[in-house]
Structures are given as C-alpha cells and as structure tokens.
PDB file of C-alpha atoms and ligand atoms in Angstrom:
ATOM      1  CA  MET Z  80      35.259  -3.554   2.243  1.00 87.00           C
ATOM      2  CA  THR Z  81      32.295  -1.900   0.491  1.00 90.00           C
ATOM      3  CA  LYS Z  82      32.339   1.797  -0.410  1.00 92.00           C
ATOM      4  CA  ASP Z  83      29.799   2.649   2.261  1.00 95.00           C
ATOM      5  CA  GLU Z  84      31.760   0.832   4.977  1.00 94.00           C
ATOM      6  CA  GLU Z  85      34.925   2.601   3.861  1.00 96.00           C
ATOM      7  CA  LYS Z  86      33.335   6.063   3.890  1.00 98.00           C
ATOM      8  CA  PHE Z  87      30.849   5.842   6.729  1.00 98.00           C
ATOM      9  CA  ALA Z  88      32.219   3.485   9.423  1.00 98.00           C
ATOM     10  CA  GLY Z  89      32.990   5.405  12.613  1.00 98.00           C
ATOM     11  CA  GLY Z  90      31.018   8.494  11.565  1.00 98.00           C
ATOM     12  CA  VAL Z  91      27.826  10.056  12.919  1.00 98.00           C
ATOM     13  CA  ALA Z  92      24.574   9.755  10.936  1.00 99.00           C
ATOM     14  CA  VAL Z  93      21.468  11.876  11.512  1.00 99.00           C
ATOM     15  CA  ILE Z  94      18.267  10.724   9.850  1.00 99.00           C
ATOM     16  CA  THR Z  95      14.844  12.380  10.024  1.00 99.00           C
ATOM     17  CA  GLY Z  96      11.605  10.404   9.921  1.00 99.00           C
ATOM     18  CA  ALA Z  97      13.629   7.326  10.859  1.00 99.00           C
ATOM     19  CA  GLY Z  98      11.007   5.716  13.089  1.00 98.00           C
ATOM     20  CA  ALA Z  99       9.509   3.856  10.119  1.00 98.00           C
ATOM     21  CA  GLY Z 100       9.930   3.110   6.430  1.00 98.00           C
ATOM     22  CA  ILE Z 101      12.912   4.250   4.389  1.00 99.00           C
ATOM     23  CA  GLY Z 102      14.397   6.322   7.223  1.00 99.00           C
ATOM     24  CA  SER Z 103      14.390   3.266   9.501  1.00 99.00           C
ATOM     25  CA  GLY Z 104      16.014   1.180   6.753  1.00 99.00           C
ATOM     26  CA  PHE Z 105      18.771   3.765   6.323  1.00 99.00           C
ATOM     27  CA  ALA Z 106      19.209   3.932  10.107  1.00 99.00           C
ATOM     28  CA  ARG Z 107      19.614   0.166  10.504  1.00 98.00           C
ATOM     29  CA  ARG Z 108      22.028   0.022   7.556  1.00 98.00           C
ATOM     30  CA  ALA Z 109      24.068   2.942   8.940  1.00 98.00           C
ATOM     31  CA  GLY Z 110      24.221   1.054  12.246  1.00 98.00           C
ATOM     32  CA  GLU Z 111      25.498  -2.068  10.467  1.00 98.00           C
ATOM     33  CA  LEU Z 112      28.171   0.022   8.784  1.00 98.00           C
ATOM     34  CA  GLY Z 113      29.498   1.098  12.175  1.00 98.00           C
ATOM     35  CA  MET Z 114      28.042   4.602  12.347  1.00 98.00           C
ATOM     36  CA  THR Z 115      26.647   6.236  15.480  1.00 98.00           C
ATOM     37  CA  VAL Z 116      23.056   6.757  14.393  1.00 99.00           C
ATOM     38  CA  VAL Z 117      20.822   9.554  15.661  1.00 99.00           C
ATOM     39  CA  VAL Z 118      17.364   8.200  14.900  1.00 99.00           C
ATOM     40  CA  THR Z 119      14.897  11.091  14.825  1.00 99.00           C
ATOM     41  CA  ASP Z 120      11.146  11.087  14.264  1.00 99.00           C
ATOM     42  CA  ILE Z 121       8.054  13.008  15.322  1.00 98.00           C
ATOM     43  CA  ASN Z 122       7.000   9.681  16.879  1.00 98.00           C
ATOM     44  CA  GLY Z 123       9.395   9.192  19.794  1.00 98.00           C
ATOM     45  CA  ALA Z 124       8.358   5.601  20.558  1.00 98.00           C
ATOM     46  CA  ALA Z 125       8.955   4.568  16.938  1.00 98.00           C
ATOM     47  CA  ALA Z 126      12.379   6.273  16.916  1.00 99.00           C
ATOM     48  CA  GLU Z 127      13.317   4.519  20.160  1.00 99.00           C
ATOM     49  CA  THR Z 128      12.279   1.122  18.749  1.00 99.00           C
ATOM     50  CA  VAL Z 129      14.570   1.593  15.744  1.00 99.00           C
ATOM     51  CA  ALA Z 130      17.447   2.811  17.942  1.00 99.00           C
ATOM     52  CA  GLN Z 131      16.989  -0.268  20.140  1.00 99.00           C
ATOM     53  CA  GLN Z 132      17.040  -2.555  17.067  1.00 99.00           C
ATOM     54  CA  ILE Z 133      20.376  -1.027  16.072  1.00 99.00           C
ATOM     55  CA  ARG Z 134      21.799  -1.470  19.586  1.00 98.00           C
ATOM     56  CA  ASP Z 135      20.486  -5.064  19.760  1.00 98.00           C
ATOM     57  CA  ALA Z 136      22.378  -5.772  16.542  1.00 98.00           C
ATOM     58  CA  GLY Z 137      25.586  -4.494  18.185  1.00 98.00           C
ATOM     59  CA  GLY Z 138      25.487  -0.960  16.797  1.00 98.00           C
ATOM     60  CA  LYS Z 139      25.390   2.523  18.344  1.00 98.00           C
ATOM     61  CA  ALA Z 140      22.193   4.571  18.253  1.00 99.00           C
ATOM     62  CA  ASP Z 141      20.125   7.121  20.159  1.00 98.00           C
ATOM     63  CA  ALA Z 142      16.588   8.309  19.531  1.00 98.00           C
ATOM     64  CA  MET Z 143      15.384  11.921  19.473  1.00 98.00           C
ATOM     65  CA  VAL Z 144      11.951  13.435  18.948  1.00 98.00           C
ATOM     66  CA  VAL Z 145      12.142  15.961  16.111  1.00 99.00           C
ATOM     67  CA  ASP Z 146       9.231  17.446  14.164  1.00 99.00           C
ATOM     68  CA  VAL Z 147      10.819  18.587  10.887  1.00 99.00           C
ATOM     69  CA  SER Z 148       7.935  20.935  10.140  1.00 98.00           C
ATOM     70  CA  LYS Z 149       9.350  23.274  12.821  1.00 98.00           C
ATOM     71  CA  PRO Z 150      12.632  24.944  11.780  1.00 98.00           C
ATOM     72  CA  SER Z 151      13.549  25.573  15.448  1.00 98.00           C
ATOM     73  CA  GLU Z 152      13.520  21.810  16.115  1.00 98.00           C
ATOM     74  CA  LEU Z 153      16.080  21.272  13.371  1.00 98.00           C
ATOM     75  CA  ASP Z 154      18.282  24.004  14.898  1.00 98.00           C
ATOM     76  CA  ARG Z 155      17.974  22.279  18.280  1.00 98.00           C
ATOM     77  CA  LEU Z 156      18.787  18.909  16.691  1.00 98.00           C
ATOM     78  CA  ALA Z 157      21.951  20.243  15.052  1.00 99.00           C
ATOM     79  CA  ASP Z 158      23.089  21.971  18.275  1.00 98.00           C
ATOM     80  CA  GLU Z 159      22.474  18.895  20.428  1.00 98.00           C
ATOM     81  CA  VAL Z 160      24.060  16.431  17.999  1.00 98.00           C
ATOM     82  CA  TYR Z 161      27.245  18.486  17.544  1.00 98.00           C
ATOM     83  CA  ALA Z 162      27.500  19.047  21.315  1.00 98.00           C
ATOM     84  CA  LYS Z 163      26.984  15.377  22.153  1.00 98.00           C
ATOM     85  CA  TYR Z 164      28.581  13.435  19.267  1.00 98.00           C
ATOM     86  CA  GLY Z 165      30.797  15.905  17.409  1.00 98.00           C
ATOM     87  CA  SER Z 166      30.870  16.246  13.617  1.00 98.00           C
ATOM     88  CA  VAL Z 167      28.110  14.744  11.524  1.00 98.00           C
ATOM     89  CA  ARG Z 168      29.248  12.744   8.504  1.00 98.00           C
ATOM     90  CA  LEU Z 169      25.861  11.824   7.025  1.00 99.00           C
ATOM     91  CA  LEU Z 170      22.610  13.793   7.141  1.00 99.00           C
ATOM     92  CA  ILE Z 171      19.577  12.192   5.526  1.00 99.00           C
ATOM     93  CA  ASN Z 172      16.618  14.560   5.237  1.00 99.00           C
ATOM     94  CA  ASN Z 173      14.070  11.805   4.838  1.00 99.00           C
ATOM     95  CA  ALA Z 174      10.825  12.652   6.664  1.00 99.00           C
ATOM     96  CA  GLY Z 175       7.930  13.068   4.264  1.00 98.00           C
ATOM     97  CA  ILE Z 176       4.208  12.432   3.927  1.00 98.00           C
ATOM     98  CA  GLU Z 177       1.909  11.609   1.004  1.00 98.00           C
ATOM     99  CA  THR Z 178      -1.239  13.662   0.594  1.00 98.00           C
ATOM    100  CA  ILE Z 179      -4.031  12.585  -1.715  1.00 98.00           C
ATOM    101  CA  GLY Z 180      -7.075  14.512  -2.856  1.00 97.00           C
ATOM    102  CA  TYR Z 181      -8.235  17.176  -5.277  1.00 97.00           C
ATOM    103  CA  THR Z 182      -6.239  20.336  -4.694  1.00 98.00           C
ATOM    104  CA  TRP Z 183      -9.279  22.361  -3.666  1.00 98.00           C
ATOM    105  CA  GLU Z 184     -10.635  19.668  -1.334  1.00 98.00           C
ATOM    106  CA  ILE Z 185      -7.507  19.240   0.811  1.00 98.00           C
ATOM    107  CA  PRO Z 186      -8.007  21.165   4.082  1.00 98.00           C
ATOM    108  CA  ALA Z 187      -5.589  24.037   4.708  1.00 98.00           C
ATOM    109  CA  ASP Z 188      -3.986  22.204   7.665  1.00 98.00           C
ATOM    110  CA  ARG Z 189      -3.084  19.208   5.538  1.00 98.00           C
ATOM    111  CA  TRP Z 190      -1.690  21.493   2.807  1.00 98.00           C
ATOM    112  CA  GLU Z 191       0.447  23.283   5.401  1.00 98.00           C
ATOM    113  CA  ALA Z 192       1.676  19.999   6.881  1.00 98.00           C
ATOM    114  CA  THR Z 193       2.608  18.629   3.457  1.00 98.00           C
ATOM    115  CA  LEU Z 194       4.565  21.717   2.425  1.00 98.00           C
ATOM    116  CA  ASN Z 195       6.166  22.160   5.850  1.00 98.00           C
ATOM    117  CA  ILE Z 196       7.294  18.544   6.239  1.00 98.00           C
ATOM    118  CA  ASN Z 197       8.245  17.707   2.637  1.00 99.00           C
ATOM    119  CA  ILE Z 198       9.788  21.041   1.598  1.00 99.00           C
ATOM    120  CA  HIS Z 199      10.616  23.161   4.642  1.00 98.00           C
ATOM    121  CA  GLY Z 200      11.735  20.130   6.668  1.00 98.00           C
ATOM    122  CA  ILE Z 201      14.491  19.464   4.146  1.00 99.00           C
ATOM    123  CA  ILE Z 202      15.450  23.106   3.572  1.00 98.00           C
ATOM    124  CA  HIS Z 203      15.768  23.802   7.285  1.00 98.00           C
ATOM    125  CA  GLY Z 204      17.641  20.552   7.890  1.00 99.00           C
ATOM    126  CA  VAL Z 205      20.235  21.811   5.433  1.00 99.00           C
ATOM    127  CA  ARG Z 206      20.170  25.348   6.859  1.00 99.00           C
ATOM    128  CA  ALA Z 207      20.723  24.070  10.401  1.00 99.00           C
ATOM    129  CA  PHE Z 208      23.510  21.562   9.646  1.00 99.00           C
ATOM    130  CA  VAL Z 209      25.581  23.020   6.808  1.00 99.00           C
ATOM    131  CA  PRO Z 210      27.274  25.843   8.766  1.00 98.00           C
ATOM    132  CA  LYS Z 211      28.493  23.272  11.300  1.00 98.00           C
ATOM    133  CA  MET Z 212      29.588  20.888   8.544  1.00 98.00           C
ATOM    134  CA  LEU Z 213      31.513  23.685   6.819  1.00 98.00           C
ATOM    135  CA  ALA Z 214      33.123  24.743  10.100  1.00 98.00           C
ATOM    136  CA  SER Z 215      34.318  21.174  10.738  1.00 98.00           C
ATOM    137  CA  GLY Z 216      36.097  21.149   7.357  1.00 98.00           C
ATOM    138  CA  GLU Z 217      35.492  17.386   7.211  1.00 98.00           C
ATOM    139  CA  GLU Z 218      34.130  15.409   4.267  1.00 98.00           C
ATOM    140  CA  CYS Z 219      30.424  14.797   4.727  1.00 98.00           C
ATOM    141  CA  TRP Z 220      27.286  13.770   2.885  1.00 98.00           C
ATOM    142  CA  ILE Z 221      23.773  15.229   2.648  1.00 99.00           C
ATOM    143  CA  ALA Z 222      21.041  13.139   1.056  1.00 99.00           C
ATOM    144  CA  ASN Z 223      17.592  14.602   0.455  1.00 99.00           C
ATOM    145  CA  LEU Z 224      14.539  12.484  -0.296  1.00 99.00           C
ATOM    146  CA  ALA Z 225      12.985  13.337  -3.637  1.00 98.00           C
ATOM    147  CA  SER Z 226      10.997  10.643  -5.434  1.00 98.00           C
ATOM    148  CA  ILE Z 227      10.272   9.235  -8.834  1.00 97.00           C
ATOM    149  CA  GLY Z 228       7.326  11.632  -8.435  1.00 97.00           C
ATOM    150  CA  ALA Z 229       9.777  14.520  -8.891  1.00 98.00           C
ATOM    151  CA  PHE Z 230       9.580  13.870 -12.641  1.00 97.00           C
ATOM    152  CA  GLY Z 231       5.983  12.873 -13.094  1.00 94.00           C
ATOM    153  CA  GLN Z 232       2.430  14.166 -13.157  1.00 95.00           C
ATOM    154  CA  MET Z 233      -0.393  12.664 -11.143  1.00 95.00           C
ATOM    155  CA  PRO Z 234      -3.765  14.305 -10.507  1.00 96.00           C
ATOM    156  CA  THR Z 235      -4.904  14.097  -6.877  1.00 96.00           C
ATOM    157  CA  GLN Z 236      -1.317  13.490  -5.759  1.00 97.00           C
ATOM    158  CA  THR Z 237      -0.620  17.118  -6.686  1.00 97.00           C
ATOM    159  CA  ALA Z 238       0.345  18.181  -3.161  1.00 98.00           C
ATOM    160  CA  TYR Z 239       2.969  15.440  -2.899  1.00 98.00           C
ATOM    161  CA  MET Z 240       4.276  15.682  -6.464  1.00 98.00           C
ATOM    162  CA  LEU Z 241       4.929  19.414  -6.276  1.00 98.00           C
ATOM    163  CA  THR Z 242       6.958  19.015  -3.068  1.00 98.00           C
ATOM    164  CA  LYS Z 243       9.152  16.391  -4.724  1.00 98.00           C
ATOM    165  CA  HIS Z 244       9.681  18.548  -7.839  1.00 98.00           C
ATOM    166  CA  ALA Z 245      10.713  21.327  -5.448  1.00 98.00           C
ATOM    167  CA  ILE Z 246      13.163  19.153  -3.542  1.00 99.00           C
ATOM    168  CA  GLN Z 247      14.785  17.833  -6.710  1.00 99.00           C
ATOM    169  CA  SER Z 248      15.414  21.459  -7.734  1.00 98.00           C
ATOM    170  CA  PHE Z 249      16.639  22.324  -4.228  1.00 99.00           C
ATOM    171  CA  SER Z 250      19.165  19.462  -4.232  1.00 99.00           C
ATOM    172  CA  GLU Z 251      20.440  20.315  -7.723  1.00 99.00           C
ATOM    173  CA  CYS Z 252      21.123  23.920  -6.711  1.00 99.00           C
ATOM    174  CA  LEU Z 253      22.539  22.887  -3.329  1.00 99.00           C
ATOM    175  CA  TYR Z 254      24.986  20.571  -5.108  1.00 99.00           C
ATOM    176  CA  LEU Z 255      26.181  23.530  -7.170  1.00 99.00           C
ATOM    177  CA  GLU Z 256      26.466  25.753  -4.090  1.00 98.00           C
ATOM    178  CA  MET Z 257      28.845  23.192  -2.565  1.00 98.00           C
ATOM    179  CA  GLU Z 258      30.868  23.190  -5.773  1.00 98.00           C
ATOM    180  CA  LEU Z 259      30.974  27.001  -5.870  1.00 98.00           C
ATOM    181  CA  LYS Z 260      32.069  27.088  -2.251  1.00 98.00           C
ATOM    182  CA  GLY Z 261      34.656  24.325  -2.737  1.00 98.00           C
ATOM    183  CA  ALA Z 262      33.022  22.560   0.216  1.00 98.00           C
ATOM    184  CA  PRO Z 263      33.820  18.905   0.989  1.00 98.00           C
ATOM    185  CA  ILE Z 264      30.101  18.201   1.221  1.00 98.00           C
ATOM    186  CA  HIS Z 265      28.543  15.714  -1.196  1.00 98.00           C
ATOM    187  CA  VAL Z 266      24.884  16.176  -2.073  1.00 99.00           C
ATOM    188  CA  SER Z 267      22.636  13.365  -3.287  1.00 99.00           C
ATOM    189  CA  SER Z 268      19.065  13.369  -4.507  1.00 99.00           C
ATOM    190  CA  ILE Z 269      17.440  10.142  -3.426  1.00 98.00           C
ATOM    191  CA  ILE Z 270      14.848   8.858  -5.862  1.00 98.00           C
ATOM    192  CA  PRO Z 271      13.092   5.785  -4.541  1.00 98.00           C
ATOM    193  CA  GLY Z 272      10.830   4.102  -7.065  1.00 97.00           C
ATOM    194  CA  MET Z 273       8.520   2.111  -4.876  1.00 98.00           C
ATOM    195  CA  ILE Z 274       9.700   0.605  -1.593  1.00 98.00           C
ATOM    196  CA  LYS Z 275       7.453  -1.173   0.895  1.00 98.00           C
ATOM    197  CA  THR Z 276       6.777   1.291   3.737  1.00 98.00           C
ATOM    198  CA  SER Z 277       3.874   2.686   5.757  1.00 98.00           C
ATOM    199  CA  ILE Z 278       3.455   5.876   3.674  1.00 98.00           C
ATOM    200  CA  PHE Z 279       0.089   4.760   2.229  1.00 98.00           C
ATOM    201  CA  ASN Z 280      -1.281   3.300   5.474  1.00 98.00           C
ATOM    202  CA  ALA Z 281      -4.782   4.545   6.247  1.00 97.00           C
ATOM    203  CA  ASP Z 282      -3.704   6.382   9.426  1.00 97.00           C
ATOM    204  CA  ALA Z 283      -0.996   8.290   7.524  1.00 98.00           C
ATOM    205  CA  GLY Z 284      -3.800   9.938   5.551  1.00 97.00           C
ATOM    206  CA  GLU Z 285      -5.442  11.615   8.551  1.00 96.00           C
ATOM    207  CA  GLY Z 286      -6.664  15.060   7.486  1.00 97.00           C
ATOM    208  CA  GLU Z 287      -7.070  14.165   3.805  1.00 97.00           C
ATOM    209  CA  PRO Z 288     -10.477  14.496   2.129  1.00 97.00           C
ATOM    210  CA  ALA Z 289     -12.605  11.393   2.843  1.00 96.00           C
ATOM    211  CA  ALA Z 290     -12.868  10.760  -0.900  1.00 94.00           C
ATOM    212  CA  ALA Z 291      -9.105  10.079  -1.027  1.00 96.00           C
ATOM    213  CA  ALA Z 292      -9.414   6.839   0.956  1.00 96.00           C
ATOM    214  CA  GLY Z 293      -9.974   4.619  -2.114  1.00 95.00           C
ATOM    215  CA  HIS Z 294      -6.970   6.006  -4.005  1.00 95.00           C
ATOM    216  CA  ARG Z 295      -4.832   5.661  -0.853  1.00 97.00           C
ATOM    217  CA  LYS Z 296      -5.928   2.025  -0.426  1.00 97.00           C
ATOM    218  CA  ALA Z 297      -5.150   1.285  -4.100  1.00 96.00           C
ATOM    219  CA  MET Z 298      -1.658   2.797  -3.692  1.00 96.00           C
ATOM    220  CA  HIS Z 299      -1.172   0.857  -0.464  1.00 98.00           C
ATOM    221  CA  ASP Z 300      -2.091  -2.430  -2.166  1.00 97.00           C
ATOM    222  CA  MET Z 301       0.124  -1.715  -5.171  1.00 96.00           C
ATOM    223  CA  MET Z 302       3.062  -0.988  -2.850  1.00 98.00           C
ATOM    224  CA  ALA Z 303       2.400  -4.171  -0.844  1.00 98.00           C
ATOM    225  CA  ASN Z 304       2.282  -6.252  -4.032  1.00 97.00           C
ATOM    226  CA  TYR Z 305       5.005  -4.668  -6.154  1.00 97.00           C
ATOM    227  CA  GLY Z 306       7.185  -2.566  -3.830  1.00 98.00           C
ATOM    228  CA  MET Z 307      10.861  -3.318  -3.334  1.00 98.00           C
ATOM    229  CA  ASP Z 308      12.064  -4.874  -0.092  1.00 98.00           C
ATOM    230  CA  LEU Z 309      12.933  -2.103   2.393  1.00 98.00           C
ATOM    231  CA  ALA Z 310      16.299  -3.433   3.618  1.00 98.00           C
ATOM    232  CA  GLU Z 311      17.496  -4.130   0.068  1.00 98.00           C
ATOM    233  CA  GLY Z 312      16.282  -0.752  -1.228  1.00 98.00           C
ATOM    234  CA  THR Z 313      17.998   1.243   1.495  1.00 98.00           C
ATOM    235  CA  ARG Z 314      21.189  -0.848   1.230  1.00 98.00           C
ATOM    236  CA  VAL Z 315      21.617  -0.166  -2.500  1.00 98.00           C
ATOM    237  CA  MET Z 316      20.769   3.524  -2.099  1.00 98.00           C
ATOM    238  CA  LEU Z 317      23.219   4.129   0.756  1.00 98.00           C
ATOM    239  CA  GLU Z 318      25.960   2.520  -1.313  1.00 98.00           C
ATOM    240  CA  GLN Z 319      25.298   5.080  -4.087  1.00 98.00           C
ATOM    241  CA  VAL Z 320      25.393   7.956  -1.584  1.00 98.00           C
ATOM    242  CA  ALA Z 321      28.805   6.729  -0.360  1.00 98.00           C
ATOM    243  CA  ALA Z 322      29.991   6.626  -3.986  1.00 98.00           C
ATOM    244  CA  ASN Z 323      29.198  10.376  -4.227  1.00 98.00           C
ATOM    245  CA  LYS Z 324      26.432   9.867  -6.768  1.00 98.00           C
ATOM    246  CA  PHE Z 325      24.033  12.789  -7.111  1.00 99.00           C
ATOM    247  CA  TRP Z 326      21.321  10.590  -8.651  1.00 98.00           C
ATOM    248  CA  VAL Z 327      20.490   7.793  -6.227  1.00 99.00           C
ATOM    249  CA  SER Z 328      17.850   5.245  -7.264  1.00 98.00           C
ATOM    250  CA  SER Z 329      16.330   2.175  -5.665  1.00 98.00           C
ATOM    251  CA  GLN Z 330      15.082   0.911  -9.028  1.00 98.00           C
ATOM    252  CA  PRO Z 331      17.223   2.484 -11.788  1.00 98.00           C
ATOM    253  CA  ASP Z 332      15.042   1.093 -14.629  1.00 98.00           C
ATOM    254  CA  MET Z 333      12.003   2.846 -13.192  1.00 97.00           C
ATOM    255  CA  THR Z 334      13.965   6.103 -12.848  1.00 98.00           C
ATOM    256  CA  GLU Z 335      15.198   5.881 -16.455  1.00 98.00           C
ATOM    257  CA  GLN Z 336      11.742   5.176 -17.810  1.00 96.00           C
ATOM    258  CA  THR Z 337      10.209   8.073 -15.889  1.00 96.00           C
ATOM    259  CA  LEU Z 338      12.977  10.436 -16.970  1.00 98.00           C
ATOM    260  CA  ALA Z 339      12.515   9.382 -20.602  1.00 97.00           C
ATOM    261  CA  GLY Z 340       8.827  10.267 -20.315  1.00 95.00           C
ATOM    262  CA  ARG Z 341       9.716  13.619 -18.750  1.00 97.00           C
ATOM    263  CA  ILE Z 342      12.250  14.417 -21.462  1.00 98.00           C
ATOM    264  CA  GLN Z 343       9.717  13.665 -24.171  1.00 97.00           C
ATOM    265  CA  PHE Z 344       7.087  15.805 -22.434  1.00 97.00           C
ATOM    266  CA  LEU Z 345       9.486  18.762 -22.276  1.00 98.00           C
ATOM    267  CA  GLN Z 346      10.897  18.313 -25.785  1.00 98.00           C
ATOM    268  CA  THR Z 347       7.496  18.129 -27.434  1.00 98.00           C
ATOM    269  CA  GLN Z 348       5.877  20.664 -25.098  1.00 98.00           C
ATOM    270  CA  ALA Z 349       2.962  18.246 -24.910  1.00 97.00           C
ATOM    271  CA  ASN Z 350      -0.089  18.789 -22.751  1.00 97.00           C
ATOM    272  CA  PRO Z 351       0.026  17.092 -19.331  1.00 97.00           C
ATOM    273  CA  GLN Z 352      -1.188  13.518 -19.585  1.00 93.00           C
ATOM    274  CA  ILE Z 353      -2.239  10.859 -17.115  1.00 91.00           C
ATOM    275  CA  ALA Z 354       0.446   8.159 -17.199  1.00 83.00           C
ATOM    276  CA  ASP Z 355      -0.337   4.759 -18.717  1.00 77.00           C
ATOM    277  CA  GLY Z 356      -1.516   2.460 -16.001  1.00 77.00           C
ATOM    278  CA  ALA Z 357      -2.246   5.256 -13.496  1.00 83.00           C
ATOM    279  CA  ARG Z 358      -5.908   5.738 -14.411  1.00 83.00           C
ATOM    280  CA  HIS Z 359      -7.105   2.663 -12.537  1.00 79.00           C
ATOM    281  CA  LEU Z 360      -5.569   4.072  -9.318  1.00 80.00           C
ATOM    282  CA  LEU Z 361      -7.548   7.265  -9.746  1.00 81.00           C
ATOM    283  CA  GLU Z 362     -10.908   5.649 -10.386  1.00 74.00           C
ATOM    284  CA  HIS Z 363     -11.577   4.736  -6.779  1.00 67.00           C
TER     285      HIS Z 363
HETATM  286  N1  NAD I 440       8.169   4.436   0.006  1.00 55.64           N
HETATM  287  C1  NAD I 440       8.416   4.818  -1.226  1.00 55.64           C
HETATM  288  O1  NAD I 440       8.281   4.024  -2.193  1.00 55.64           O
HETATM  289  C2  NAD I 440       8.864   6.216  -1.521  1.00 55.64           C
HETATM  290  C3  NAD I 440       9.014   6.586  -2.869  1.00 55.64           C
HETATM  291  C4  NAD I 440       9.496   7.851  -3.162  1.00 55.64           C
HETATM  292  C5  NAD I 440       9.839   8.719  -2.147  1.00 55.64           C
HETATM  293  N2  NAD I 440       9.678   8.352  -0.841  1.00 55.64           N
HETATM  294  C6  NAD I 440      10.055   9.310   0.205  1.00 55.64           C
HETATM  295  O2  NAD I 440      10.767   8.663   1.243  1.00 55.64           O
HETATM  296  C7  NAD I 440      10.564   9.366   2.475  1.00 55.64           C
HETATM  297  C8  NAD I 440      10.148   8.376   3.550  1.00 55.64           C
HETATM  298  O3  NAD I 440       8.921   7.796   3.148  1.00 55.64           O
HETATM  299  P1  NAD I 440       8.418   6.381   3.666  1.00 55.64           P
HETATM  300  O4  NAD I 440       7.790   5.720   2.502  1.00 55.64           O
HETATM  301  O5  NAD I 440       9.475   5.696   4.409  1.00 55.64           O
HETATM  302  O6  NAD I 440       7.241   6.857   4.658  1.00 55.64           O
HETATM  303  P2  NAD I 440       6.721   6.270   6.052  1.00 55.64           P
HETATM  304  O7  NAD I 440       5.368   6.871   6.234  1.00 55.64           O
HETATM  305  O8  NAD I 440       6.819   4.782   6.088  1.00 55.64           O
HETATM  306  O9  NAD I 440       7.747   6.873   7.124  1.00 55.64           O
HETATM  307  C9  NAD I 440       7.820   8.265   7.320  1.00 55.64           C
HETATM  308  C10 NAD I 440       8.304   8.572   8.726  1.00 55.64           C
HETATM  309  O10 NAD I 440       8.353  10.012   8.833  1.00 55.64           O
HETATM  310  C11 NAD I 440       7.819  10.365  10.095  1.00 55.64           C
HETATM  311  N3  NAD I 440       7.285  11.729  10.072  1.00 55.64           N
HETATM  312  C12 NAD I 440       6.098  12.169   9.599  1.00 55.64           C
HETATM  313  N4  NAD I 440       5.953  13.476   9.838  1.00 55.64           N
HETATM  314  C13 NAD I 440       7.063  13.887  10.467  1.00 55.64           C
HETATM  315  C14 NAD I 440       7.514  15.126  10.979  1.00 55.64           C
HETATM  316  N5  NAD I 440       6.747  16.230  10.920  1.00 55.64           N
HETATM  317  N6  NAD I 440       8.725  15.187  11.560  1.00 55.64           N
HETATM  318  C15 NAD I 440       9.494  14.082  11.657  1.00 55.64           C
HETATM  319  N7  NAD I 440       9.132  12.879  11.221  1.00 55.64           N
HETATM  320  C16 NAD I 440       7.921  12.779  10.623  1.00 55.64           C
HETATM  321  C17 NAD I 440       6.734   9.340  10.379  1.00 55.64           C
HETATM  322  O11 NAD I 440       6.437   9.285  11.769  1.00 55.64           O
HETATM  323  C18 NAD I 440       7.386   8.068   9.835  1.00 55.64           C
HETATM  324  O12 NAD I 440       8.133   7.425  10.839  1.00 55.64           O
HETATM  325  C19 NAD I 440       9.529  10.435   2.180  1.00 55.64           C
HETATM  326  O13 NAD I 440      10.173  11.673   1.955  1.00 55.64           O
HETATM  327  C20 NAD I 440       8.872   9.943   0.901  1.00 55.64           C
HETATM  328  O14 NAD I 440       8.316  10.967   0.146  1.00 55.64           O
HETATM  329  C21 NAD I 440       9.179   7.121  -0.504  1.00 55.64           C
END
C-alpha cells in the first residue's frame, strides 16, 4: 500500500479549482485512492465533468460551484461539506489564475481578480476550514498551491509572481501556527514546476492587456512542449503531501535550481535580473 492510500483512503477531500488542470488531476487521484471527493470550481459544468469521471472510474465524488474570490462562498462550502460528509481529511487550495502584462497596464478588475483568487482564495479557504478541522481533533492535511514562481522574478508576470511569493510565506507561517497549537494538521506548500494545464489558454487571459497575448501564447506553447504530464505530476505531488512533506514538488530538480538562484540573489544582494532563457518569452 502506498503512503497516500494508507493516509487518505476513506477520507473526504475538498479541492478548489478542480474543474480543470492540476485541481482535476488531484481530484481524480484522490478518487482512485478511495476518498470522497468534493470537486469545486467556479465553472460548475467543468466540476461536474470531473466528478462524473471519478464516479465512472468507481470512485465517490460530488461537484459544487464555488468562487474562491468570495470569502462567503468558502464559508458556505465548509458548512455544507461538514454537514453532508463529516470531517474533511484533505483540503487543497488550488484555484489560481495567471495574469500577464505590465503592472500599470493591467486593468483594475484583473488585478483584483488575481489577488482575490490567488491570495484571498487560499487564506479564506484556510480560515473557513481550520476551525472545523481543529474541532474534529482528527489528523488532516492542508495543501496550498504556490509555484516555482514563488522564488523567482519575471517582468510582466508580476501580478502572478507576487501572489505566489505571498502564498509561500502564508503556508510557512501557517505550518508554524499548527506546530504552536499542537494541531494534528499537516501543511504543505505545493510547488509545481511546469505541468500541462489550461492556465495559459487564450480564454484564461480575458481582461489582460491586449499586448500580453504574445507572451501568453509563448508560455502556452512552452507548457505544451515541455510541461510534465498532468496525471503523473499530481500523483507524485499527492504522495509527498501524504508523507507530511512541507515542500512538495512536481519536478524537484527545477525547484532546487530555482532555489539555488534565489539563495544566490539574497546572499549577494544582487539587483533583480531577468532569468537566463526567459528573455525570448518576453519579446513577443
Ligand atoms: N500548471 C502549472 O505548471 C503550474 C505551475 C505552478 C503553479 N500552478 C498553480 O496551480 C494551480 C492550478 O493551476 P492550473 O495550471 O491547473 O490552472 P488551470 O487554468 O488549468 O485550472 C484552474 C481552474 O481554476 C478554476 N478557477 C478560476 N477562477 C476560479 C475561482 N474564482 N474560483 C474557483 N475556481 C476558479 C478554473 O475554472 C479552472 O478550472 C494555480 O494555483 C496555479 O498557480 C500551476
């Protein structure tokens, strides 16, 4: 039996943004492991499709429409899940969007959406679920989606990068809060490198400056050509969550290389620098 089967089988999993991409991969894997999966997404049809895939494969799943940018929807989600399924064993705060464009050219609405989904969506997921997790007294797991971008610098992906830096910090401090409290709640920071998903699809960039389209297309093509397989990426990451790892990577070599660059930047107090190989993405 694998670690994730041992820890997660029979438990309830709640995953945000699970109608596509990494969230859907985690949802299908959680279903395979024998969890009851609450597949949530702002796109109800997409969430239902993933829930149906899990049921077709012999698993247990329900879909719910949840917009993580609204704290009240996360409160409602936690209330409904605990009332219907009982204690939650695994919460994955996954929903996130990429936003491309010069800082001053991104419309206010797209700025608000990026900060509300990528930062507040995770904070309020934790705020809504942790009191119920603590009250249950049971061992459980919270995994928050950071990114390799949490340690890097990238002009015109500023809006995205800053949210991931913020979430890495949030998860580090949350981990320590659990330790201080003596809570049986494990916290992981999930750091995908590059996994094939729909995050750089053209329609996901609605509301970005028009000039961002070329950069978005270049990122999309790079992901299509070099990204890791979704099912494999989410399988290896969920295994690390079950093993109580704080640092969870899809591509550990990429994480190590990025961290080494970050360490050098901090140690030498160098000026910010465009990463080797990134310039061609920006010249569109
Ligand atoms: N794909 C990668 O290589 C990669 C790398 C690093 C980090 N990440 C992170 O992984 C997470 C998932 O990304 P992905 O690549 O699977 O993206 P994706 O675009 O393929 O899927 C994101 C899902 O989130 C949903 N969503 C969007 N706004 C929402 C909202 N307000 N409320 C609820 N759901 C919403 C979308 O409908 C979609 O189903 C994000 O946090 C992203 O930053 C991805």
